[in-house]
mmCIF file of C-alpha atoms in Angstrom:
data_model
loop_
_atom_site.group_PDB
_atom_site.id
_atom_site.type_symbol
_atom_site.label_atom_id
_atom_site.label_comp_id
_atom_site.label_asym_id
_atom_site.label_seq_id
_atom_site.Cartn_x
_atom_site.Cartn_y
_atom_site.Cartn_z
ATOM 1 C CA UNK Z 3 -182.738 -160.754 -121.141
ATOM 2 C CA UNK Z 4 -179.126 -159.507 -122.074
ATOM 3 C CA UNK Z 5 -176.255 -161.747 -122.324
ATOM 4 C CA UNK Z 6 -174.870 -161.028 -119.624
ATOM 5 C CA UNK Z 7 -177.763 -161.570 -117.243
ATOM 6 C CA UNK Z 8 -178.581 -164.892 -118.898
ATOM 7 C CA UNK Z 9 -174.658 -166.116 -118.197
ATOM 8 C CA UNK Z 10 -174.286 -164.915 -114.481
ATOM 9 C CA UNK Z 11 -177.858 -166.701 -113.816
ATOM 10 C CA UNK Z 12 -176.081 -170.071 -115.303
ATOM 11 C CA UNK Z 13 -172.890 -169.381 -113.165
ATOM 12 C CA UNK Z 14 -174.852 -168.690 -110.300
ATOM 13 C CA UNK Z 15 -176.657 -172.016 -110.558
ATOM 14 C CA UNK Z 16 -173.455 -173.822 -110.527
ATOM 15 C CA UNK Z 17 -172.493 -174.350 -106.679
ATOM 16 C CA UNK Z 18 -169.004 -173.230 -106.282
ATOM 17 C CA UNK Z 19 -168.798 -173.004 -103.094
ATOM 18 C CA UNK Z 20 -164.751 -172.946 -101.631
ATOM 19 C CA UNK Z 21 -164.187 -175.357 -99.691
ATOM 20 C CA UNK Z 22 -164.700 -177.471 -101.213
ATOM 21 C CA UNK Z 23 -164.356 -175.337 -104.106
ATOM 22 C CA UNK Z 24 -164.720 -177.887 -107.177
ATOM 23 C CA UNK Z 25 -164.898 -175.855 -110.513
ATOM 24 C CA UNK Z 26 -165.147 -178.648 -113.016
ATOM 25 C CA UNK Z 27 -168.805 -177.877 -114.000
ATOM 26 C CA UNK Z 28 -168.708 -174.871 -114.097
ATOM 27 C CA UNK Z 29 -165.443 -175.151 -116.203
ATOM 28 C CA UNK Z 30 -167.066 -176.946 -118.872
ATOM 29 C CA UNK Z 31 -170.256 -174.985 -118.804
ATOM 30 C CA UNK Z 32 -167.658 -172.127 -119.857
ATOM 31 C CA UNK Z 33 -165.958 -174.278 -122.426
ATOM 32 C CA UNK Z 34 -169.123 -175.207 -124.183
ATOM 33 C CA UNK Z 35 -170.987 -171.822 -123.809
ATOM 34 C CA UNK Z 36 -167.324 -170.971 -125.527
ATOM 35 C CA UNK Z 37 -167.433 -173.437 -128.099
ATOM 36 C CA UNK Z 38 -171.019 -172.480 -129.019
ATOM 37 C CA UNK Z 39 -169.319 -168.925 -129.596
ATOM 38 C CA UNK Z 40 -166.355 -170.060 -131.531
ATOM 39 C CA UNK Z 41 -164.140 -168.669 -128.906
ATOM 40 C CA UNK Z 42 -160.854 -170.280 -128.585
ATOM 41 C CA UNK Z 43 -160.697 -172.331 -124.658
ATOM 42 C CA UNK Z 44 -157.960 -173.714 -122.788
ATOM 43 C CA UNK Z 45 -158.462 -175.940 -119.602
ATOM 44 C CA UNK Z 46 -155.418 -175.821 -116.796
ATOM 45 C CA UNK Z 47 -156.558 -178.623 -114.569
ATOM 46 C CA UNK Z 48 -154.094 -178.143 -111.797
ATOM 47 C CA UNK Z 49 -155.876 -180.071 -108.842
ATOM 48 C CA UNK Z 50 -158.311 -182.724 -108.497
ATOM 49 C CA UNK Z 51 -161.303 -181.062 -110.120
ATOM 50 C CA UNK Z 52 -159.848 -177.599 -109.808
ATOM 51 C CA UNK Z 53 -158.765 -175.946 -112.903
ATOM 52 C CA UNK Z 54 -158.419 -172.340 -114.908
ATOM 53 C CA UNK Z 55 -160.097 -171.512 -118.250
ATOM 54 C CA UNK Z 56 -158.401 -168.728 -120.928
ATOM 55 C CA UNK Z 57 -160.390 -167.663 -123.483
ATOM 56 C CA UNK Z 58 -159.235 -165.673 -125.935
ATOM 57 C CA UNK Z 59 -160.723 -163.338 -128.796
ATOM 58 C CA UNK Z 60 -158.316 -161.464 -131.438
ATOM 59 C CA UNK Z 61 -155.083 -162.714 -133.120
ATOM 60 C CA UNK Z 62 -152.586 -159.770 -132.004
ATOM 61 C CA UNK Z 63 -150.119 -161.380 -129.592
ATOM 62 C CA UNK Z 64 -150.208 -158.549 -126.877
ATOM 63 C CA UNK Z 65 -153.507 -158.439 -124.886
ATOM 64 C CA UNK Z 66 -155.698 -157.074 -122.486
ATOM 65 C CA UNK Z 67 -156.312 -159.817 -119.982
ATOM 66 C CA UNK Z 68 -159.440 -159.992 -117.710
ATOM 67 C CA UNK Z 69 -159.175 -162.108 -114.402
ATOM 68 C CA UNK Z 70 -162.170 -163.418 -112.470
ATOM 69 C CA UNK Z 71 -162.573 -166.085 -109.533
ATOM 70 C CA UNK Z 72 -165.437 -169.112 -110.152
ATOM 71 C CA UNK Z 73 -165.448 -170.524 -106.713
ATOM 72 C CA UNK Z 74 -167.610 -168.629 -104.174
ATOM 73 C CA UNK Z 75 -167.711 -168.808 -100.385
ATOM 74 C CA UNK Z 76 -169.687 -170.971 -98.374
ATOM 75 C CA UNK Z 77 -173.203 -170.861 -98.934
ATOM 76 C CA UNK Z 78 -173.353 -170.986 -94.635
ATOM 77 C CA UNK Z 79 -176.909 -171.639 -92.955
ATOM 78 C CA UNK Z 80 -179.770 -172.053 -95.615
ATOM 79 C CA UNK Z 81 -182.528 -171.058 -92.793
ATOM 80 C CA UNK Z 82 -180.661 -167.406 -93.614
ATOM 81 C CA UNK Z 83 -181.876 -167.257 -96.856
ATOM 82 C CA UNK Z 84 -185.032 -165.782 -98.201
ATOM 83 C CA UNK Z 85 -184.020 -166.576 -101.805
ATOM 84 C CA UNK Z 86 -182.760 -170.097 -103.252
ATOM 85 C CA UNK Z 87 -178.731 -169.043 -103.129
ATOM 86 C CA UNK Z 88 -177.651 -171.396 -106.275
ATOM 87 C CA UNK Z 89 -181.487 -169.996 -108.264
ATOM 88 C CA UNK Z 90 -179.973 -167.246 -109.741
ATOM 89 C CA UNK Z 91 -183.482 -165.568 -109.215
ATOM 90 C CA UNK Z 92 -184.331 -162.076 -110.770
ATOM 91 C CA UNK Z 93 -186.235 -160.006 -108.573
ATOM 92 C CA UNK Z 94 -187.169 -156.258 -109.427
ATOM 93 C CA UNK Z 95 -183.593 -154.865 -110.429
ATOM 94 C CA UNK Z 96 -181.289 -157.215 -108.807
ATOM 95 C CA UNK Z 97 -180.158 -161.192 -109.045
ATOM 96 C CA UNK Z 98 -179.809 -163.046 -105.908
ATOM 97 C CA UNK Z 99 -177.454 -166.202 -105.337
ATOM 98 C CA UNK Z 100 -174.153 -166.896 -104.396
ATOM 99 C CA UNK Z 101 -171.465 -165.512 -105.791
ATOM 100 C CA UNK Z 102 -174.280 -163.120 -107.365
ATOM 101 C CA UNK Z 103 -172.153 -160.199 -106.824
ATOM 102 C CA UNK Z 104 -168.878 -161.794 -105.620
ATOM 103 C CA UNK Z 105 -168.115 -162.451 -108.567
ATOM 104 C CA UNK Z 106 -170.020 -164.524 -111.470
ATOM 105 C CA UNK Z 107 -171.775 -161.031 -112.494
ATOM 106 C CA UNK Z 108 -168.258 -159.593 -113.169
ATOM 107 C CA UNK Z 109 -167.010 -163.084 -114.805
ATOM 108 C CA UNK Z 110 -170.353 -162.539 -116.832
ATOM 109 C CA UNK Z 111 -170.112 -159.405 -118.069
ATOM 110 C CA UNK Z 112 -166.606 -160.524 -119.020
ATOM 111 C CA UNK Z 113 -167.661 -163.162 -121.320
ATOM 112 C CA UNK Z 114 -170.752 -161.282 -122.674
ATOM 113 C CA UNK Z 115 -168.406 -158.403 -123.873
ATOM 114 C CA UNK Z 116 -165.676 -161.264 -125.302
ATOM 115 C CA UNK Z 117 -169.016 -162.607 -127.458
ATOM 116 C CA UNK Z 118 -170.217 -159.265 -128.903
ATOM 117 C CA UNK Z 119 -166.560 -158.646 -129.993
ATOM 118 C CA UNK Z 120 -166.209 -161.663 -131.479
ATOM 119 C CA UNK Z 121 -169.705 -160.878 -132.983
ATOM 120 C CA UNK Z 122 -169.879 -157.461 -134.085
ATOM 121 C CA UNK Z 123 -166.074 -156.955 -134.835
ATOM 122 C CA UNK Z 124 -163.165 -158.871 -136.766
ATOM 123 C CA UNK Z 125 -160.667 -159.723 -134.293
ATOM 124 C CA UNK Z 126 -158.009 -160.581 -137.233
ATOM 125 C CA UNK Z 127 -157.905 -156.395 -136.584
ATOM 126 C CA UNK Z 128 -157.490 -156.169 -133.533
ATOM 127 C CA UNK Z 129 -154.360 -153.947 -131.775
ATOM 128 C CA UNK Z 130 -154.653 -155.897 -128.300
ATOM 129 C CA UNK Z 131 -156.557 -159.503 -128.085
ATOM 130 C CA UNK Z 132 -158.407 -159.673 -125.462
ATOM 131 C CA UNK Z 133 -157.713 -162.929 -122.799
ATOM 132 C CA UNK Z 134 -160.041 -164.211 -119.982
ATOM 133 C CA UNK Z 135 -158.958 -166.277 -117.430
ATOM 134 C CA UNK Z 136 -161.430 -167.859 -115.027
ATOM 135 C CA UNK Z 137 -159.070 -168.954 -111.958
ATOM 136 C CA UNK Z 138 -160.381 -171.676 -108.738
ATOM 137 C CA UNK Z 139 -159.277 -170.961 -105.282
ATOM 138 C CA UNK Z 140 -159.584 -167.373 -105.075
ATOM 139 C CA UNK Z 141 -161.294 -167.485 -101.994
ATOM 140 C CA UNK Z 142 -159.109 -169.284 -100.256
ATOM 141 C CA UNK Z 143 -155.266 -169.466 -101.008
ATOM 142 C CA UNK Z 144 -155.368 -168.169 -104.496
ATOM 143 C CA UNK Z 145 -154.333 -171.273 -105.466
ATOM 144 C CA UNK Z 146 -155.798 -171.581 -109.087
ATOM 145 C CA UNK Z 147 -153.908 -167.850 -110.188
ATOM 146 C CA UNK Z 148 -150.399 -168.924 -108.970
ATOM 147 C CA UNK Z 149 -151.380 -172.033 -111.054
ATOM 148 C CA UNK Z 150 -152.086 -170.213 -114.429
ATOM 149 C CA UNK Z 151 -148.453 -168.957 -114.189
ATOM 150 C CA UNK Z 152 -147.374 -171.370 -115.675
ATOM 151 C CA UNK Z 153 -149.127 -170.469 -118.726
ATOM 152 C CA UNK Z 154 -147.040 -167.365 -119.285
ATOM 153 C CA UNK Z 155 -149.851 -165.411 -119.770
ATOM 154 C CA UNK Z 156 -148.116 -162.276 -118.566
ATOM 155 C CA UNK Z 157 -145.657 -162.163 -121.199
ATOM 156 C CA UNK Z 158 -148.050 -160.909 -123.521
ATOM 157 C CA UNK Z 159 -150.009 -158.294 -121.225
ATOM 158 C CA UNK Z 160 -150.159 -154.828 -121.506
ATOM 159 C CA UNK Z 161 -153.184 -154.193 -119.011
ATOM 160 C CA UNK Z 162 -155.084 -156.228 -116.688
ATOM 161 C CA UNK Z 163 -159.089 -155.808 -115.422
ATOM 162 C CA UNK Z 164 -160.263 -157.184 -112.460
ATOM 163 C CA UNK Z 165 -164.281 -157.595 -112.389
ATOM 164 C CA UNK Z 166 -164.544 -157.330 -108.790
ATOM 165 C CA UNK Z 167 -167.382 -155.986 -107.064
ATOM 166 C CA UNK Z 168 -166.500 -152.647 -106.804
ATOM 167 C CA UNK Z 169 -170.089 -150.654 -106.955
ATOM 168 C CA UNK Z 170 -168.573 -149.285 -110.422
ATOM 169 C CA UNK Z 171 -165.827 -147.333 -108.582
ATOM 170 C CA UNK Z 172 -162.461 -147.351 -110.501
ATOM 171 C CA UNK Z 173 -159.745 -149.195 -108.067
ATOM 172 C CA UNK Z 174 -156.151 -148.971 -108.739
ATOM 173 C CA UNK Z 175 -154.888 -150.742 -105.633
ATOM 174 C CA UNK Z 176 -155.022 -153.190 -102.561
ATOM 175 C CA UNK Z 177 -153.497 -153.273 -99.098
ATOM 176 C CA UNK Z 178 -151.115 -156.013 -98.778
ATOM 177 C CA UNK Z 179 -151.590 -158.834 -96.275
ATOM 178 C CA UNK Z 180 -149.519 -160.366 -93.439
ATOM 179 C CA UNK Z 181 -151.105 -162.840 -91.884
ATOM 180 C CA UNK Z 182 -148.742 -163.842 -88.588
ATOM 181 C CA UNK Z 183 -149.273 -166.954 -86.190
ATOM 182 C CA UNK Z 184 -147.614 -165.818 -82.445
ATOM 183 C CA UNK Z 185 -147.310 -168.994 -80.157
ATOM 184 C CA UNK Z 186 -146.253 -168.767 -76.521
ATOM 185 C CA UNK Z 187 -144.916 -171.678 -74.661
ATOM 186 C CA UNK Z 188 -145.010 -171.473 -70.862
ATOM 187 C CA UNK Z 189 -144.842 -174.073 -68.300
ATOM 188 C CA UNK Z 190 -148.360 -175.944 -66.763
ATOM 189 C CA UNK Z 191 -148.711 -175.992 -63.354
ATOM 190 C CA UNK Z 192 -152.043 -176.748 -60.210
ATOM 191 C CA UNK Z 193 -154.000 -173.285 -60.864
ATOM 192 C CA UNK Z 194 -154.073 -172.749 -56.922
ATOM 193 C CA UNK Z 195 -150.370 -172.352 -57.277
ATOM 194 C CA UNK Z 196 -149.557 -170.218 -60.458
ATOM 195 C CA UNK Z 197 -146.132 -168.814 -59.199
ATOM 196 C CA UNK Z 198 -144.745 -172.435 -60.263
ATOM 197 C CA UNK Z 199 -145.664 -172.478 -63.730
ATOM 198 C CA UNK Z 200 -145.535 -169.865 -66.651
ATOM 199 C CA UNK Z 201 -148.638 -168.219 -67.908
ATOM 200 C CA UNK Z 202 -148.340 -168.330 -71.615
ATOM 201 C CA UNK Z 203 -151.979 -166.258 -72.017
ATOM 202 C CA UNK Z 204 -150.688 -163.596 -69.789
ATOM 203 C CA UNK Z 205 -147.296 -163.707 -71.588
ATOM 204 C CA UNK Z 206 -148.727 -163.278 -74.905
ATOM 205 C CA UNK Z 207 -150.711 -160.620 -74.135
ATOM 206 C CA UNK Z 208 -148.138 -158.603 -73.244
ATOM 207 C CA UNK Z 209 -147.446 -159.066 -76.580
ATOM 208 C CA UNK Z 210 -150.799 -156.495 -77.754
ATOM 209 C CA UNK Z 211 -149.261 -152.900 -77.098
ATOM 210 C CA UNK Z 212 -146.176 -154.023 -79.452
ATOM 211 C CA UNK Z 213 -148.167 -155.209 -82.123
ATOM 212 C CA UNK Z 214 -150.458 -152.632 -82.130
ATOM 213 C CA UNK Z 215 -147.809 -149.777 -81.734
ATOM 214 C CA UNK Z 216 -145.708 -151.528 -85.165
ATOM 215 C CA UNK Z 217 -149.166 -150.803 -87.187
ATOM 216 C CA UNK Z 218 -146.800 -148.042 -89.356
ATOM 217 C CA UNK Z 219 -149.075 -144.323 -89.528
ATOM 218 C CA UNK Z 220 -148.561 -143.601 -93.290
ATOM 219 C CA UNK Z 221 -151.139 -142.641 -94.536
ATOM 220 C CA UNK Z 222 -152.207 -143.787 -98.618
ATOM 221 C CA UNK Z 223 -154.244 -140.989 -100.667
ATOM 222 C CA UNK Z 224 -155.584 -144.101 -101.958
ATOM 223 C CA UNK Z 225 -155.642 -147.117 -99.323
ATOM 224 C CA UNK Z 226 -155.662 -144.906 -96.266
ATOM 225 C CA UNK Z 227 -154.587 -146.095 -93.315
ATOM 226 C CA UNK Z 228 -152.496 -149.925 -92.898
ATOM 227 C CA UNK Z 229 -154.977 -151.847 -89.743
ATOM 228 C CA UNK Z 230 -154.414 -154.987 -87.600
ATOM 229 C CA UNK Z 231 -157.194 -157.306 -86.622
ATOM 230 C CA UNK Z 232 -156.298 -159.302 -83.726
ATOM 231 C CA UNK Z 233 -159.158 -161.976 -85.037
ATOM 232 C CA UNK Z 234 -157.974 -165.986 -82.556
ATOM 233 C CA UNK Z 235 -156.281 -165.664 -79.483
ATOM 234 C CA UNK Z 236 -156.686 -169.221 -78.420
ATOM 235 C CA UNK Z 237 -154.917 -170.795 -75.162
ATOM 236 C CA UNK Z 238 -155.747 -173.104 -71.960
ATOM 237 C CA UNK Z 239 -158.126 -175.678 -71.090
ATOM 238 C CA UNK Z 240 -159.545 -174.844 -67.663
ATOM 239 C CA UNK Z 241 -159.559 -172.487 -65.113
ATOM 240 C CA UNK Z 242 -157.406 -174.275 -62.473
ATOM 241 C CA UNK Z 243 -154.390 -175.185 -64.819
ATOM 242 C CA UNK Z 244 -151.938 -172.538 -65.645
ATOM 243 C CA UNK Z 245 -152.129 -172.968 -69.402
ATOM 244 C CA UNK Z 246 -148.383 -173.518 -71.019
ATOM 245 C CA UNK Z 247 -149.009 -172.805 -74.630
ATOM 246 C CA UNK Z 248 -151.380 -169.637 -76.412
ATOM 247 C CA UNK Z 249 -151.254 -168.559 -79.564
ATOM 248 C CA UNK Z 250 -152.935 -165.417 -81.479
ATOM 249 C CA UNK Z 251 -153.810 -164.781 -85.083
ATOM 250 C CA UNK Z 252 -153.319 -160.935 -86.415
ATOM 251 C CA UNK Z 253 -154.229 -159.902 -90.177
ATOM 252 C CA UNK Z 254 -152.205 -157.056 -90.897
ATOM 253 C CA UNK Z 255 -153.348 -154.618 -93.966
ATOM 254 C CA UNK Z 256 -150.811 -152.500 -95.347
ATOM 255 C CA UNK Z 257 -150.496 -149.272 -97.287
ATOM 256 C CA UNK Z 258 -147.642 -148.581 -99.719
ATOM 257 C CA UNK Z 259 -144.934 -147.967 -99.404
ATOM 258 C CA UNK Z 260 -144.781 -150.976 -96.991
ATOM 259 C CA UNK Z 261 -144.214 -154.430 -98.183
ATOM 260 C CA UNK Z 262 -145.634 -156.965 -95.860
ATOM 261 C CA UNK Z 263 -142.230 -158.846 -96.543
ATOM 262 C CA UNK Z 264 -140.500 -156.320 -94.613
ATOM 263 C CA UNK Z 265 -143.040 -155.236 -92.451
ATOM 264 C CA UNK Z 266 -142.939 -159.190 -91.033
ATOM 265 C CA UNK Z 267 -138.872 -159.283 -90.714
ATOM 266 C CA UNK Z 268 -138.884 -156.132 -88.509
ATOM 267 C CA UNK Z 269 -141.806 -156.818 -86.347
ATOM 268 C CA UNK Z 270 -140.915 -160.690 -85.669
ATOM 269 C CA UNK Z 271 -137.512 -158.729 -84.666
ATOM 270 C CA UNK Z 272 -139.326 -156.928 -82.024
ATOM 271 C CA UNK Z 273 -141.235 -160.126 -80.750
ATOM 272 C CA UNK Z 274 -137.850 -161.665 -80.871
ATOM 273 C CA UNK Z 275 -136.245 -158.712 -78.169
ATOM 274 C CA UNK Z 276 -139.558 -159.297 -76.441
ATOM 275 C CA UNK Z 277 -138.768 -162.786 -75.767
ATOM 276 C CA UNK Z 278 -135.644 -162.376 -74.323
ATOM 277 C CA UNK Z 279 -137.189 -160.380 -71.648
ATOM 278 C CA UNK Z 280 -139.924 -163.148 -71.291
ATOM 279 C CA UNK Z 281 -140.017 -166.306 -69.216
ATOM 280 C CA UNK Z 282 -141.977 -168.294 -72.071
ATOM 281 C CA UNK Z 283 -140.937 -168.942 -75.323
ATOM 282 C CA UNK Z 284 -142.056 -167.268 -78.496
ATOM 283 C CA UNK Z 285 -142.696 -168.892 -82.328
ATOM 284 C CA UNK Z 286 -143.508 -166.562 -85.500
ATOM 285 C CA UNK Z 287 -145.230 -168.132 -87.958
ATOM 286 C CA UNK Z 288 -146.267 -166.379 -90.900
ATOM 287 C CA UNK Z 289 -149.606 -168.215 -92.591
ATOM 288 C CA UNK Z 290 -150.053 -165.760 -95.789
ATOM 289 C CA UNK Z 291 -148.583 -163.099 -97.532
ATOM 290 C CA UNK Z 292 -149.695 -160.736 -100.101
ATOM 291 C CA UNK Z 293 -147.718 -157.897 -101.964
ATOM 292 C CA UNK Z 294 -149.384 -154.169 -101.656
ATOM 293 C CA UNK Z 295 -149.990 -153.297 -105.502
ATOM 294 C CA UNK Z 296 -150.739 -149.978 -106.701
ATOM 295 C CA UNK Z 297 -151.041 -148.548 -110.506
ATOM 296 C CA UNK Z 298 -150.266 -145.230 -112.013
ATOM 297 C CA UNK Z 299 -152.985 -142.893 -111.994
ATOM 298 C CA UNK Z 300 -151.486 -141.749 -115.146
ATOM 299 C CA UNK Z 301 -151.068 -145.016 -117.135
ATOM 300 C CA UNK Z 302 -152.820 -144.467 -120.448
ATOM 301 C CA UNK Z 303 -155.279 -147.350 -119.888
ATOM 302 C CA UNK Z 304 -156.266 -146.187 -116.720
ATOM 303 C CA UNK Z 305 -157.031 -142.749 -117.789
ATOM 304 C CA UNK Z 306 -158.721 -144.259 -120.639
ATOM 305 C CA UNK Z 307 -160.970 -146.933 -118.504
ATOM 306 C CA UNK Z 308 -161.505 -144.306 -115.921
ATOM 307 C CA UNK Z 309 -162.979 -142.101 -119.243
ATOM 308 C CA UNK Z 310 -164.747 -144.817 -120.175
ATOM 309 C CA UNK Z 311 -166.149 -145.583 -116.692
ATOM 310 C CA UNK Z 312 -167.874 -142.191 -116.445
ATOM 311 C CA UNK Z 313 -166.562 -141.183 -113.185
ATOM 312 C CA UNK Z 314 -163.668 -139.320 -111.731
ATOM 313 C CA UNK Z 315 -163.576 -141.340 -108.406
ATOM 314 C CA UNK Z 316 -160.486 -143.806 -108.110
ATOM 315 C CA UNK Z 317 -160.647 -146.478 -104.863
ATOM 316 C CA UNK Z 318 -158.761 -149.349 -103.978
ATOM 317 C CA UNK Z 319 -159.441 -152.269 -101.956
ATOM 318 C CA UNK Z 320 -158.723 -153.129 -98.187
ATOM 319 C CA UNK Z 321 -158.488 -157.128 -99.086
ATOM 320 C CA UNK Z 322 -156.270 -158.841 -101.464
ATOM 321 C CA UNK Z 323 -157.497 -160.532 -104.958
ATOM 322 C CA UNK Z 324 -156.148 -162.430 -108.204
ATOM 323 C CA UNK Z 325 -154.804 -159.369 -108.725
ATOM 324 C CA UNK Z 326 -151.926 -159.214 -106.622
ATOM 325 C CA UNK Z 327 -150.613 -162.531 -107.887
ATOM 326 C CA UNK Z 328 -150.630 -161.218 -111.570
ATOM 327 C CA UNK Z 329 -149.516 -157.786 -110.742
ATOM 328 C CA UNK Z 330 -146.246 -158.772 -108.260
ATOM 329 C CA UNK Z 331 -145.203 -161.712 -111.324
ATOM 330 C CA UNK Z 332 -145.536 -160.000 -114.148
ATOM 331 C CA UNK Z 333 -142.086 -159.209 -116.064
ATOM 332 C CA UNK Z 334 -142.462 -155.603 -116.385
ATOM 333 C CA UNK Z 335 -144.542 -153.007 -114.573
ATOM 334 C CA UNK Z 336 -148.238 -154.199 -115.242
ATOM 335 C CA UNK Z 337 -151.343 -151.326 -114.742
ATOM 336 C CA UNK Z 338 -154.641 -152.693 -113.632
ATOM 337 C CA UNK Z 339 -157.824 -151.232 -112.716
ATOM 338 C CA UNK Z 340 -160.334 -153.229 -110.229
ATOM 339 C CA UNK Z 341 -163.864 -152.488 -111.529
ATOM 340 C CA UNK Z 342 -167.543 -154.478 -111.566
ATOM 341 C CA UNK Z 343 -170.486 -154.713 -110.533
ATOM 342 C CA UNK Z 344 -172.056 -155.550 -107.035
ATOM 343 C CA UNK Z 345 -171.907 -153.377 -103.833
ATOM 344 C CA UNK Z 346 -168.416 -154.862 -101.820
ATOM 345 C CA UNK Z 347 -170.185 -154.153 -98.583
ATOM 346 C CA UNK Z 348 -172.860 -156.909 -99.323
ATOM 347 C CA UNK Z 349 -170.642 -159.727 -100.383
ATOM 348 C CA UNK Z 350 -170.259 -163.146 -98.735
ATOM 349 C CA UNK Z 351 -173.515 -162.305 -96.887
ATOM 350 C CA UNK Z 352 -177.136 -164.143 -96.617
ATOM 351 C CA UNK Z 353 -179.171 -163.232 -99.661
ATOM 352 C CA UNK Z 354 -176.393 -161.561 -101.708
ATOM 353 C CA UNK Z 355 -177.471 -159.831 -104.910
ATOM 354 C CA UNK Z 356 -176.316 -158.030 -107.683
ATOM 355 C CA UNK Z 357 -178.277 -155.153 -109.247
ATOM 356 C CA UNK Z 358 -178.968 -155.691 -113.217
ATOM 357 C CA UNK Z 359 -178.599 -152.140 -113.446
ATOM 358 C CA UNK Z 360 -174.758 -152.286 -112.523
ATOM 359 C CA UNK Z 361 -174.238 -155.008 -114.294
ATOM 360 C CA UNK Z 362 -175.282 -153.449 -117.861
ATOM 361 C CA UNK Z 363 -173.123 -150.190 -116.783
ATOM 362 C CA UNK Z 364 -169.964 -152.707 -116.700
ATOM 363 C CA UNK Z 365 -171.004 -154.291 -119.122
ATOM 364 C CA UNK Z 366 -171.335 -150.663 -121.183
ATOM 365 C CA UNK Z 367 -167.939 -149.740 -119.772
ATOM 366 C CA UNK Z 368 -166.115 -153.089 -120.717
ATOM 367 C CA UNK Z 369 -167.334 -152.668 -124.458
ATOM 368 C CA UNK Z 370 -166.641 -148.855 -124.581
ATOM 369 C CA UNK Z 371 -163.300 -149.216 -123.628
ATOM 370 C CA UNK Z 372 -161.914 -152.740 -125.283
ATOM 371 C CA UNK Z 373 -163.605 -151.116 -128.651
ATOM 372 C CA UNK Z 374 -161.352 -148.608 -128.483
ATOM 373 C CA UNK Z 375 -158.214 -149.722 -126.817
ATOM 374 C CA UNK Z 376 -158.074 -153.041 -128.996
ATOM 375 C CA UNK Z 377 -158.854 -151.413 -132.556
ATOM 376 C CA UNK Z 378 -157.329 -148.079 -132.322
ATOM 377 C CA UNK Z 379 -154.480 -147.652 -134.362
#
């Protein structure tokens, strides 16, 4: 068994599961397995038993800094599951559990590659250290990255690596996210006489044509096309009242060159000249925001990661990570390439698995490059 299939079976057999999404054990299951290694490890405990761990390998002061979530979804109905989701069982050429693929495999082939450098090499000669950061509340808020900015981490960083699944594609971007709350107020009133009251659903679906019509066309060589999911319309509670409040929930994923930021100011504008044209009253309310972040095809540690990778084909992602936090924060212009093992179509699903095959390709790919990057001269 290789390093890193002995580590992501450990992780896996930690339950992480967000909400609640408690890392502590698996926190200081890192921190030993760490300390066994003679790894330097910090703890950020920035929540009741949430926290971050850096690790770090080499002395030089600028680094390469890999970012991977510990908490996983929810488990969701066990009856679904053929395979124990916190076993971490190996079966033929892939690992099943939670989080198998999304993303302990990526956080594992991480931390095997920091231990063989710090094994086979002498960091004191290093160009680049190398910095891992295991962040909490990826999964929902992102909570445990905007914590670890406090630790100025991206002062010192020259490239970032995101062990996402990615199927071993080479990603270089991900659609921003607007996440918008619309709430109609109308006016209840005896559902055998509806002209005396104001229909908030059939006010706020009015609403549809506009929102789908401010979905901009620009099209990303990358990212493709920006989408809106239309996912709660909620409203009324029974058929003979006219119902005076409804409210929908949109997710909105963009495509440079729009900012969700702007996107939001111009289209609540439109809802706002809707309104006035309305008999109900209309409330914006944004619940989440997240930058659109894109890297240079022609950065030199892309190219060289994208050598290293052993293909030519460069993706990006349709959902936000860890990623966008560091990338929108950093002090200068900071390149990043998305890239791991596990297939992204099979994540956060019933028997999710990982194939050990993928996971010794990253694993192959992480050394390659770091070898080179961090001791060239």
């Amino acid at each position: 068994m290789t390093n890193s299939l002995s580590i992501v079976k450990n992780l896996i057999r930690i339950n992480t599961e967000n909400p609640p999404g408690i890392t502590t054990e698996i926190i200081n299951w890192i921190e030993q397995w760490a300390k066994t290694e003679k790894i330097p490890a910090k703890v950020q405990w920035y929540e009741n038993k949430k926290g971050n761990i850096q690790l770090k390998v080499g002395d030089a002061d600028k680094t390469i800094l890999i970012c991977g979530h510990l908490d996983t979804v929810p488990i969701g109905d066990i009856y679904n599951w053929n395979h124990d989701p916190v076993g971490g069982v190996e079966i033929d050429d892939h690992i099943y559990g939670r989080g198998s693929a999304d993303m302990k495999s990526g956080v594992a082939v991480a931390l095997s590659t920091l231990k063989r450098i710090n094994r086979e090499f002498k960091p004191s000669e290093m160009q680049y250290s190398i910095t891992f950061l295991g962040t909490s509340d990826e999964e929902v808020g992102l909570g445990g990255v905007k914590a670890s900015l406090e630790l100025g981490l991206l002062d010192k960083t020259e490239f970032l690596i995101i062990p996402e699944p990615t199927g071993l594609k080479v990603g270089i971007a991900e659609k921003g996210v607007l996440w918008l709350s619309i709430i109609a107020s109308g006016k209840t009133a005896h559902g055998s006489t509806p002209e005396k009251g104001i229909n908030a659903i059939e006010e706020i679906v009015k609403l549809f044509p506009i929102l789908h019509s401010s979905v901009p066309n620009h099209v990303d060589d990358i990212l493709g096309k920006s989408t809106l999911n239309i996912g709660v319309i909620q409203g009324g509670n029974i058929a003979n009242v006219v119902p005076e409040r409804a409210e929908v929930q949109c997710d909105f994923r963009l495509v440079p060159p729009i900012q969700p930021a702007d996107f939001s100011n111009k289209l609540t504008q439109k809802i706002a000249d809707f309104a006035l044209e309305s008999p109900a009253k209309f409330e914006c309310q944004v619940k989440q925001t997240m930058p659109v972040i894109k890297s240079s095809e022609d950065n030199y540690f892309v190219k060289k990661f994208l050598e290293k990778s052993g293909t030519q084909q460069l993706s990006g992602l349709n959902y936000a990570t860890d990623g966008a936090v560091l990338v929108s924060n950093a002090p200068k212009e900071l390149p990043f390439v998305l890239y791991g093992p596990g297939n992204p179509k099979k994540i956060h699903v019933s028997d999710e698995r990982v194939s050990i095959q993928e996971i010794h390709a990253a694993e192959q790919t992480f050394m390659d490059f770091l070898t080179e990057v961090c001791f060239s001269r």
